[in-house]
mmCIF file of C-alpha atoms in Angstrom:
data_model
loop_
_atom_site.group_PDB
_atom_site.id
_atom_site.type_symbol
_atom_site.label_atom_id
_atom_site.label_comp_id
_atom_site.label_asym_id
_atom_site.label_seq_id
_atom_site.Cartn_x
_atom_site.Cartn_y
_atom_site.Cartn_z
ATOM 1 C CA SER A 1 -51.994 -1.454 40.892
ATOM 2 C CA ALA A 2 -50.989 1.527 39.150
ATOM 3 C CA ILE A 3 -48.617 2.760 41.668
ATOM 4 C CA ASN A 4 -47.162 -0.546 42.577
ATOM 5 C CA PHE A 5 -46.484 -0.897 38.249
ATOM 6 C CA LEU A 6 -44.237 2.599 38.576
ATOM 7 C CA GLU A 7 -43.039 2.193 41.793
ATOM 8 C CA ARG A 8 -41.832 -1.332 40.417
ATOM 9 C CA LEU A 9 -40.215 -0.368 37.380
ATOM 10 C CA CYS A 10 -38.321 2.946 39.027
ATOM 11 C CA LEU A 11 -36.229 0.213 41.787
ATOM 12 C CA THR A 12 -35.810 -1.754 37.911
ATOM 13 C CA TRP A 13 -33.836 1.287 36.261
ATOM 14 C CA MET A 14 -32.574 1.846 39.487
ATOM 15 C CA PHE A 15 -31.282 -1.008 39.609
ATOM 16 C CA PHE A 16 -30.522 -2.007 35.994
ATOM 17 C CA PHE A 17 -28.498 1.460 36.117
ATOM 18 C CA MET A 18 -26.158 0.282 38.754
ATOM 19 C CA MET A 19 -25.404 -3.092 37.393
ATOM 20 C CA CYS A 20 -24.046 -0.643 33.570
ATOM 21 C CA VAL A 21 -21.721 1.839 35.908
ATOM 22 C CA ALA A 22 -19.886 -1.220 37.403
ATOM 23 C CA GLU A 23 -20.175 -2.932 33.628
ATOM 24 C CA ARG A 24 -18.962 0.243 32.922
ATOM 25 C CA THR A 25 -16.258 0.479 35.567
ATOM 26 C CA TYR A 26 -14.763 -2.857 35.321
ATOM 27 C CA LYS A 27 -14.690 -3.057 30.729
ATOM 28 C CA GLN A 28 -12.130 0.209 31.685
ATOM 29 C CA ARG A 29 -9.660 -1.801 34.092
ATOM 30 C CA PHE A 30 -9.562 -4.000 30.686
ATOM 31 C CA LEU A 31 -8.540 -0.930 28.778
ATOM 32 C CA PHE A 32 -6.397 0.029 31.302
ATOM 33 C CA ALA A 33 -5.258 -3.557 32.209
ATOM 34 C CA LYS A 34 -4.662 -4.295 28.303
ATOM 35 C CA LEU A 35 -2.671 -1.260 27.575
ATOM 36 C CA PHE A 36 -0.383 -1.489 30.491
ATOM 37 C CA SER A 37 0.383 -4.980 28.875
ATOM 38 C CA HIS A 38 1.298 -3.573 26.416
ATOM 39 C CA ILE A 39 4.101 -0.699 27.568
ATOM 40 C CA THR A 40 6.600 -3.255 27.012
ATOM 41 C CA SER A 41 6.568 -4.909 23.985
ATOM 42 C CA ALA A 42 7.353 -2.504 21.013
ATOM 43 C CA ARG A 43 6.448 -3.155 18.430
ATOM 44 C CA LYS A 44 2.101 -3.304 20.705
ATOM 45 C CA ALA A 45 3.270 0.154 22.423
ATOM 46 C CA ARG A 46 3.992 1.790 18.898
ATOM 47 C CA LYS A 47 0.254 0.095 17.908
ATOM 48 C CA TYR A 48 -1.459 1.699 20.622
ATOM 49 C CA GLU A 49 0.634 5.250 21.421
ATOM 50 C CA ILE A 50 1.879 4.780 24.580
ATOM 51 C CA PRO A 51 4.316 4.785 25.914
ATOM 52 C CA HIS A 52 7.663 1.683 25.715
ATOM 53 C CA PHE A 53 10.112 0.759 28.022
ATOM 54 C CA ARG A 54 11.877 -1.760 28.729
ATOM 55 C CA LEU A 55 13.312 -3.409 32.098
ATOM 56 C CA LYS A 56 16.474 -3.244 32.082
ATOM 57 C CA LYS A 57 17.031 -0.734 34.763
ATOM 58 C CA VAL A 58 16.245 -0.584 38.712
ATOM 59 C CA GLU A 59 14.471 2.446 37.813
ATOM 60 C CA ASN A 60 12.485 1.324 35.081
ATOM 61 C CA ILE A 61 10.930 -1.622 37.708
ATOM 62 C CA LYS A 62 10.390 0.686 39.970
ATOM 63 C CA ILE A 63 8.108 2.640 37.851
ATOM 64 C CA TRP A 64 6.413 -0.175 36.534
ATOM 65 C CA LEU A 65 5.303 -1.401 39.507
ATOM 66 C CA SER A 66 4.321 1.533 40.663
ATOM 67 C CA LEU A 67 2.431 1.739 38.051
ATOM 68 C CA ARG A 68 0.475 -1.568 37.388
ATOM 69 C CA SER A 69 -0.429 -0.232 41.513
ATOM 70 C CA TYR A 70 -1.760 2.999 39.897
ATOM 71 C CA LEU A 71 -4.246 2.023 37.328
ATOM 72 C CA LYS A 72 -5.252 -1.116 39.794
ATOM 73 C CA ARG A 73 -6.119 1.699 42.552
ATOM 74 C CA ARG A 74 -8.018 4.114 39.653
ATOM 75 C CA GLY A 75 -11.413 4.791 39.334
ATOM 76 C CA PRO A 76 -13.864 3.806 41.664
ATOM 77 C CA GLN A 77 -13.392 0.783 43.975
ATOM 78 C CA ARG A 78 -15.929 -0.195 46.699
ATOM 79 C CA SER A 79 -18.252 1.459 45.306
ATOM 80 C CA VAL A 80 -18.508 -1.082 42.728
ATOM 81 C CA ASP A 81 -17.032 -3.490 44.509
ATOM 82 C CA VAL A 82 -21.146 -2.818 47.266
ATOM 83 C CA VAL A 83 -22.897 -3.334 43.818
ATOM 84 C CA VAL A 84 -21.225 -5.751 42.495
ATOM 85 C CA SER A 85 -21.734 -7.580 46.288
ATOM 86 C CA SER A 86 -25.571 -6.740 45.649
ATOM 87 C CA VAL A 87 -25.824 -7.866 42.825
ATOM 88 C CA PHE A 88 -24.105 -11.289 43.742
ATOM 89 C CA LEU A 89 -26.503 -11.555 47.434
ATOM 90 C CA LEU A 90 -29.776 -11.095 45.577
ATOM 91 C CA ALA A 91 -28.657 -13.993 43.232
ATOM 92 C CA LEU A 92 -27.971 -15.735 45.932
ATOM 93 C CA SER A 93 -31.412 -14.949 47.819
ATOM 94 C CA ILE A 94 -34.099 -15.574 44.596
ATOM 95 C CA ALA A 95 -31.678 -18.762 44.244
ATOM 96 C CA PHE A 96 -32.374 -19.915 47.625
ATOM 97 C CA ILE A 97 -35.867 -18.941 46.856
ATOM 98 C CA CYS A 98 -36.207 -21.241 43.801
ATOM 99 C CA CYS A 99 -35.141 -23.626 44.884
ATOM 100 C CA ALA A 100 -37.128 -24.099 48.812
ATOM 101 C CA GLN A 101 -40.381 -23.002 46.602
ATOM 102 C CA VAL A 102 -38.830 -26.048 43.973
ATOM 103 C CA LEU A 103 -39.047 -28.166 47.260
ATOM 104 C CA LYS A 104 -42.065 -26.890 48.062
ATOM 105 C CA GLY A 105 -43.485 -28.531 45.036
ATOM 106 C CA HIS A 106 -41.447 -28.547 42.059
ATOM 107 C CA LYS A 107 -44.996 -29.757 39.892
ATOM 108 C CA THR A 108 -46.514 -26.279 40.182
ATOM 109 C CA PHE A 109 -43.676 -23.583 40.405
ATOM 110 C CA LEU A 110 -43.593 -22.824 37.170
ATOM 111 C CA SER A 111 -48.240 -22.324 37.882
ATOM 112 C CA ALA A 112 -47.167 -19.313 39.687
ATOM 113 C CA ALA A 113 -46.708 -15.195 38.500
ATOM 114 C CA TYR A 114 -44.089 -14.154 41.048
ATOM 115 C CA ASN A 115 -41.899 -17.749 39.909
ATOM 116 C CA TRP A 116 -41.560 -16.366 37.037
ATOM 117 C CA GLU A 117 -40.291 -13.369 37.262
ATOM 118 C CA PHE A 118 -38.005 -14.262 39.857
ATOM 119 C CA LEU A 119 -36.509 -16.544 37.168
ATOM 120 C CA ILE A 120 -36.108 -13.931 34.780
ATOM 121 C CA TRP A 121 -34.486 -11.478 37.437
ATOM 122 C CA GLU A 122 -31.843 -14.843 37.867
ATOM 123 C CA ALA A 123 -31.523 -14.679 34.961
ATOM 124 C CA ALA A 124 -30.658 -11.391 34.198
ATOM 125 C CA LEU A 125 -28.229 -10.758 37.260
ATOM 126 C CA LEU A 126 -26.757 -13.432 36.396
ATOM 127 C CA LEU A 127 -26.239 -12.323 32.644
ATOM 128 C CA PHE A 128 -24.549 -9.660 34.244
ATOM 129 C CA LEU A 129 -22.854 -11.629 36.854
ATOM 130 C CA LEU A 130 -21.104 -14.029 34.286
ATOM 131 C CA ARG A 131 -20.051 -10.559 32.160
ATOM 132 C CA LEU A 132 -18.540 -9.683 34.793
ATOM 133 C CA ALA A 133 -16.682 -12.537 35.735
ATOM 134 C CA SER A 134 -15.312 -12.393 32.236
ATOM 135 C CA LEU A 135 -14.052 -8.485 32.889
ATOM 136 C CA GLY A 136 -12.133 -9.021 35.792
ATOM 137 C CA SER A 137 -10.848 -12.917 34.943
ATOM 138 C CA GLU A 138 -9.014 -11.199 31.539
ATOM 139 C CA THR A 139 -7.780 -7.688 34.073
ATOM 140 C CA ASN A 140 -6.491 -10.983 36.334
ATOM 141 C CA LYS A 141 -4.748 -12.110 32.871
ATOM 142 C CA LYS A 142 -3.345 -9.018 31.828
ATOM 143 C CA TYR A 143 -1.650 -7.531 35.839
ATOM 144 C CA SER A 144 -0.894 -11.108 37.030
ATOM 145 C CA ASN A 145 1.134 -12.139 33.994
ATOM 146 C CA ILE A 146 4.263 -13.280 34.514
ATOM 147 C CA SER A 147 5.636 -13.588 31.028
ATOM 148 C CA ILE A 148 6.451 -10.069 30.925
ATOM 149 C CA LEU A 149 9.396 -10.521 33.779
ATOM 150 C CA LEU A 150 10.532 -14.539 32.932
ATOM 151 C CA THR A 151 11.009 -12.548 29.556
ATOM 152 C CA GLU A 152 12.848 -10.139 30.769
ATOM 153 C CA GLN A 153 15.117 -12.075 32.296
ATOM 154 C CA ILE A 154 15.383 -13.972 29.340
ATOM 155 C CA ASN A 155 17.151 -10.524 28.612
ATOM 156 C CA LEU A 156 19.220 -9.844 31.339
ATOM 157 C CA TYR A 157 21.135 -13.325 30.387
ATOM 158 C CA LEU A 158 21.537 -13.116 26.943
ATOM 159 C CA LYS A 159 23.266 -9.535 27.237
ATOM 160 C CA MET A 160 25.586 -10.449 30.427
ATOM 161 C CA GLU A 161 26.215 -13.181 27.849
ATOM 162 C CA LYS A 162 27.601 -10.609 25.602
ATOM 163 C CA LYS A 163 28.676 -7.941 27.854
ATOM 164 C CA PRO A 164 30.074 -9.471 30.787
ATOM 165 C CA ASN A 165 32.056 -6.043 32.175
ATOM 166 C CA LYS A 166 28.120 -5.508 33.470
ATOM 167 C CA LYS A 167 27.285 -8.866 34.480
ATOM 168 C CA GLU A 168 27.117 -7.503 38.273
ATOM 169 C CA GLN A 169 24.330 -4.596 36.962
ATOM 170 C CA LEU A 170 22.119 -6.496 35.419
ATOM 171 C CA SER A 171 22.568 -9.057 37.995
ATOM 172 C CA LEU A 172 21.186 -7.176 40.873
ATOM 173 C CA VAL A 173 18.478 -5.895 37.824
ATOM 174 C CA ASN A 174 17.774 -9.612 37.217
ATOM 175 C CA ASN A 175 17.980 -10.295 41.280
ATOM 176 C CA VAL A 176 14.974 -7.118 41.417
ATOM 177 C CA LEU A 177 13.118 -9.059 38.908
ATOM 178 C CA LYS A 178 12.849 -12.825 40.650
ATOM 179 C CA LEU A 179 11.577 -10.887 43.798
ATOM 180 C CA SER A 180 8.782 -8.387 41.387
ATOM 181 C CA THR A 181 7.880 -12.651 40.566
ATOM 182 C CA LYS A 182 7.438 -13.584 44.080
ATOM 183 C CA LEU A 183 5.491 -10.469 44.748
ATOM 184 C CA LEU A 184 2.788 -10.428 42.264
ATOM 185 C CA LYS A 185 2.372 -14.237 43.122
ATOM 186 C CA GLU A 186 1.844 -12.760 46.930
ATOM 187 C CA LEU A 187 -0.413 -10.645 46.078
ATOM 188 C CA ASP A 188 -3.404 -12.673 43.990
ATOM 189 C CA THR A 189 -6.531 -12.415 47.345
ATOM 190 C CA PRO A 190 -7.394 -16.007 47.718
ATOM 191 C CA PHE A 191 -10.799 -14.848 48.225
ATOM 192 C CA ARG A 192 -11.416 -14.344 44.028
ATOM 193 C CA LEU A 193 -14.033 -15.626 42.060
ATOM 194 C CA TYR A 194 -13.297 -14.908 38.393
ATOM 195 C CA GLY A 195 -11.655 -11.767 38.659
ATOM 196 C CA LEU A 196 -14.953 -10.613 41.271
ATOM 197 C CA THR A 197 -13.317 -9.123 44.891
ATOM 198 C CA MET A 198 -15.414 -11.791 47.087
ATOM 199 C CA ASN A 199 -15.567 -10.800 51.066
ATOM 200 C CA PRO A 200 -15.142 -13.759 52.855
ATOM 201 C CA LEU A 201 -18.863 -13.831 54.686
ATOM 202 C CA ILE A 202 -20.391 -13.985 51.361
ATOM 203 C CA TYR A 203 -17.862 -17.506 50.303
ATOM 204 C CA ASN A 204 -18.722 -18.565 53.078
ATOM 205 C CA ILE A 205 -22.644 -18.085 52.604
ATOM 206 C CA THR A 206 -22.706 -19.070 48.485
ATOM 207 C CA ARG A 207 -20.318 -22.694 49.642
ATOM 208 C CA VAL A 208 -22.747 -23.066 52.674
ATOM 209 C CA VAL A 209 -26.492 -22.099 51.872
ATOM 210 C CA ILE A 210 -25.851 -22.518 48.273
ATOM 211 C CA LEU A 211 -24.398 -25.612 47.548
ATOM 212 C CA SER A 212 -26.978 -27.124 50.834
ATOM 213 C CA ALA A 213 -30.184 -25.310 48.522
ATOM 214 C CA VAL A 214 -29.034 -27.154 45.477
ATOM 215 C CA SER A 215 -27.786 -30.534 46.439
ATOM 216 C CA GLY A 216 -32.104 -30.741 48.146
ATOM 217 C CA VAL A 217 -33.134 -30.021 45.055
ATOM 218 C CA ILE A 218 -31.135 -32.903 43.500
ATOM 219 C CA SER A 219 -32.088 -35.429 45.736
ATOM 220 C CA ASP A 220 -35.663 -34.320 45.958
ATOM 221 C CA LEU A 221 -36.160 -34.632 42.089
ATOM 222 C CA LEU A 222 -34.112 -38.037 41.779
ATOM 223 C CA GLY A 223 -35.270 -39.626 44.423
ATOM 224 C CA PHE A 224 -32.780 -40.094 46.989
ATOM 225 C CA ASN A 225 -30.001 -38.199 48.915
ATOM 226 C CA ILE A 226 -27.386 -36.393 47.430
ATOM 227 C CA ARG A 227 -24.374 -34.711 49.537
ATOM 228 C CA VAL A 228 -22.444 -31.009 46.906
#
């Protein structure tokens, strides 16, 4: 029993340690995204002591897109995605087991000690996933903030009226900004759940398995068939 307890304690510590490392990586990504969104604002750039430039030249837009791509790839990517996917699959498996236990006998579900352990694990994993989902969603909002490009387009139109002699050059920059806006919209992956990168296989498993299990539990508790 002592060896079993120590093994379980060590595995739990290792698992939650990897979860903390993944959360720290998401926090760093959010910090980079937050600072990146302040580059084109003179007031915020001065406040956070970061470089500032406007997207009024083609070279500046190129630097802005390159910097965005570099910051999004900075830090561990695949290892963190593996940890998050593993946590999601574990939470999905525990939820499926709990649903199966409830369907087997919902009156005796809480009488077993291992079911309480499953519920504690599920609650801890869901809190962790919600935290990552919040950070990932905020990070995506910072990187996919199209209002920055739209603001620069408005500034270019105003400059065209003030400086008609530079209308051709400003029109070129405006066209590049329009193409950049379309590019940012196309780069959003369809398999993304509140900022968490989702594997298509995991997405399909979630949609089919867990919804079927939840439908069965609700139907068993309410006494009539419900399809989710």
